[in-house]
Coordinates of C-alpha atoms in Angstrom, one line a residue:
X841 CA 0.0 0.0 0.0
X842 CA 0.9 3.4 -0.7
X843 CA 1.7 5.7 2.6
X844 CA -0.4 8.7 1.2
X845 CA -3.0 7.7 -0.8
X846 CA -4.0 4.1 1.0
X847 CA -4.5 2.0 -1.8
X848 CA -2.7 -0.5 -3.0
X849 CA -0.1 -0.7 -5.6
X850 CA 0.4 -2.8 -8.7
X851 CA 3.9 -3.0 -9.9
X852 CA 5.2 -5.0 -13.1
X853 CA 9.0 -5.3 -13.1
X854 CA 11.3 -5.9 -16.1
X855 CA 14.6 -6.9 -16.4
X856 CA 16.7 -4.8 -18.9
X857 CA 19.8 -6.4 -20.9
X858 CA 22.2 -4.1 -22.8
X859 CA 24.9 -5.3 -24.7
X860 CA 28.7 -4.3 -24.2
X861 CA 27.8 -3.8 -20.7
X862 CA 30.7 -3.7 -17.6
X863 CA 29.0 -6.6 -15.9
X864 CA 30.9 -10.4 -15.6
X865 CA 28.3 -11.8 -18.1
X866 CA 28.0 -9.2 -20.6
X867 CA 25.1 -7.3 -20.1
X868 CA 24.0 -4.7 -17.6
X869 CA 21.3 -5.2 -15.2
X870 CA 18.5 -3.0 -14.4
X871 CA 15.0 -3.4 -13.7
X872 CA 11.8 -1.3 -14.6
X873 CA 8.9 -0.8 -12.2
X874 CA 5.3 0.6 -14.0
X875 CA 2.4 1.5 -11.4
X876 CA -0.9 -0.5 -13.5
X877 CA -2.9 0.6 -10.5
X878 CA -5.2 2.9 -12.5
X879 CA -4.5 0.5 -15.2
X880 CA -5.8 -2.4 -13.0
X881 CA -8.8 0.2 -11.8
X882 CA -10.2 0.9 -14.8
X883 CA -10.0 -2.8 -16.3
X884 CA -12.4 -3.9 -13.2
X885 CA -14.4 -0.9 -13.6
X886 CA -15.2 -1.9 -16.7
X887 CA -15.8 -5.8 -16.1
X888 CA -18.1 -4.4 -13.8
X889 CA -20.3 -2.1 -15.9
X890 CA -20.3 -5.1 -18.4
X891 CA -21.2 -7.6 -15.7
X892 CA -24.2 -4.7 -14.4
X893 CA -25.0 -4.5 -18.3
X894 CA -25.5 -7.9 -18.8
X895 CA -28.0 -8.8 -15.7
X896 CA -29.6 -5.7 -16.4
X897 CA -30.2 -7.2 -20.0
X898 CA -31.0 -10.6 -18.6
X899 CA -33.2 -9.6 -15.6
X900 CA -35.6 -7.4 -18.0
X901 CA -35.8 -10.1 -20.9
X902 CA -36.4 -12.6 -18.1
X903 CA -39.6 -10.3 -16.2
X904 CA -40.5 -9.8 -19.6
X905 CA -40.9 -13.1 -20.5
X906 CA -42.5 -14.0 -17.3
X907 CA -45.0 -10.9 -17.8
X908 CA -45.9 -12.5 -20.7
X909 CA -46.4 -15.8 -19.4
X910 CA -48.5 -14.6 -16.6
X911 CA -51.0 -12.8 -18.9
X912 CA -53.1 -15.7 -19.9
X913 CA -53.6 -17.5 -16.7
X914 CA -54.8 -13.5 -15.1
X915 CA -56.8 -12.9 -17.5
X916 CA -58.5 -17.0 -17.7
X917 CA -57.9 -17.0 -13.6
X918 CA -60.5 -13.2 -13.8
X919 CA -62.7 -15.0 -16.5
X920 CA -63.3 -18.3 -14.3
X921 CA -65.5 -17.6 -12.0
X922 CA -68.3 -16.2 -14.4
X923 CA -67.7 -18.7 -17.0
X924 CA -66.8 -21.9 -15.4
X925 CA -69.6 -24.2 -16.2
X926 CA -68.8 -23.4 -19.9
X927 CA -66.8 -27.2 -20.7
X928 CA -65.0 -25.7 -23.2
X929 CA -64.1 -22.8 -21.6
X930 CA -62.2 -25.1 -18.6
X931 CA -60.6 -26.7 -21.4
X932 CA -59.1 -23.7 -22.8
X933 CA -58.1 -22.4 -19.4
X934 CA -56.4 -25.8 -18.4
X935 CA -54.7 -26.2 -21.9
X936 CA -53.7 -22.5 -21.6
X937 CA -52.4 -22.5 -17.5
X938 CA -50.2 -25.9 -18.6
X939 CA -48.5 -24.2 -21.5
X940 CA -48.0 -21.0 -20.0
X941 CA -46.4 -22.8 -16.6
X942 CA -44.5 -25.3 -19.1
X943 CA -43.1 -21.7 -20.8
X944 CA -41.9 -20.1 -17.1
X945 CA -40.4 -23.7 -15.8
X946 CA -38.3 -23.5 -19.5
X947 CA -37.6 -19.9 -18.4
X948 CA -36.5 -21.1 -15.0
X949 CA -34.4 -23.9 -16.7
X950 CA -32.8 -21.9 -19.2
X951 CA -31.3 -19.0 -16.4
X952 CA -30.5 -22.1 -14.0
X953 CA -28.4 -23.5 -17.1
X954 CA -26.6 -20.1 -17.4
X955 CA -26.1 -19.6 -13.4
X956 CA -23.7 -22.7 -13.3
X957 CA -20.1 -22.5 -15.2
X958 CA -19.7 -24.4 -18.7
X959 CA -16.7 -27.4 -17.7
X960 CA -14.8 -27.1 -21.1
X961 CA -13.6 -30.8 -23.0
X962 CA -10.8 -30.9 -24.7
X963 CA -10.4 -33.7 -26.9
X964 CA -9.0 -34.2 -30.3
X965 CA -11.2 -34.3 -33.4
X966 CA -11.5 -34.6 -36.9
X967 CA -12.3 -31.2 -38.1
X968 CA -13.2 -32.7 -41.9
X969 CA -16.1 -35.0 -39.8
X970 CA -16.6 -32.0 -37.6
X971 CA -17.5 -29.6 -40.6
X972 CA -19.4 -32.3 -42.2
X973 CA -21.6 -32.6 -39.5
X974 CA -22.6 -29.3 -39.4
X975 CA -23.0 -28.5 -43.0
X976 CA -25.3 -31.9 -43.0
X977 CA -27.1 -30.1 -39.9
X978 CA -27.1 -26.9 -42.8
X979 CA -28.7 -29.3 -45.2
X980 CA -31.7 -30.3 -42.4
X981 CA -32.9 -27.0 -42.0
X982 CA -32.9 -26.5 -45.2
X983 CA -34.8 -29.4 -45.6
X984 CA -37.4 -28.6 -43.0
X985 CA -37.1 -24.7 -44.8
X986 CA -38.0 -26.2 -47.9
X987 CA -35.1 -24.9 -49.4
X988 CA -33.2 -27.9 -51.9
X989 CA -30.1 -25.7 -52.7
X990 CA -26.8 -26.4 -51.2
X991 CA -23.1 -27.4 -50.8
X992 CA -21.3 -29.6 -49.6
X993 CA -17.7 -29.1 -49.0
X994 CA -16.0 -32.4 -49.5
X995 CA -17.4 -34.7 -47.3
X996 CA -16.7 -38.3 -47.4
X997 CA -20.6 -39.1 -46.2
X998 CA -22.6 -36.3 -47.9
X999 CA -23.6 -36.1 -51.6
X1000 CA -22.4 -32.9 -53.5
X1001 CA -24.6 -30.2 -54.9
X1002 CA -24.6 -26.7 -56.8
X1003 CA -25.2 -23.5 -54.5
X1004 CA -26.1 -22.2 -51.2
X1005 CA -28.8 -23.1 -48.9
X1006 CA -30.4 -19.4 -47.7
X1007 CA -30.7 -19.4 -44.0

């Protein structure tokens, strides 16, 4: 910590060689010391405003969403009493409340996903199957699109064709 100012200090030495020095090896010695504390400062500052941004973004999408959700089952919850002998009125209500709770527990899956770290795998792999795969994935949705155009870029299990799938 600095006396004065009561914060602490963030050095980064360096070792300086210079040739047809005095010294028994050859080169002189000397060393370098930088203060990165402001450095340092602002570099959290900043993972902090983008950490802030981010749950901002995440916590409004996510009450959003949830608003959204909630609509339905108010206004069918307001509607019930007056209308519940109606058969098929229960049965749009029940269909409704079900989809609507299956939408906030995906919700409530989804951000549980993102609360817990990714554990990264490292393994070896064959990038010619790897591309393969994912241009045969390419090929699906353009399948399911409708679409019949597309290439294939050399691989052993796919068939080739002339141009470009739009996505």
């Amino acid at each position: 910590m600095l006396p004065r100012e009561n914060r602490p200090l963030a050095v980064s030495a360096k070792t300086v060689y210079t040739v047809g020095s005095s010294s028994n090896d050859g080169t002189d010695r000397g060393g370098m010391i930088e203060d990165l504390t402001r450095v340092r400062l602002r570099e959290s500052q900043q993972r902090v405003l983008t950490e802030r941004e981010l749950f901002s973004r995440v916590a409004a999408r996510l009450s959003h969403e949830l608003r959204n959700a909630l609509v339905p089952i108010k206004i069918f919850a307001q509607l019930l009493p007056e209308r519940y002998n109606e058969a098929e009125f229960r049965d749009q209500f029940s269909q409704s409340v079900i989809r609507e709770v299956d939408r906030v527990d995906s919700l409530m899956s989804k951000l549980t996903f993102f609360a817990h770290p990714l554990q990264l795998v490292r393994e070896e792999i064959d990038l010619g199957e790897l591309i393969g795969a994912v241009l045969m994935d390419v090929a699906l949705e353009c399948a399911r699109r409708h679409t019949t155009n597309f290439v294939y870029a050399g691989s052993k299990t796919a068939p080739a064709a002339q141009t470009i799938c739009p996505l």
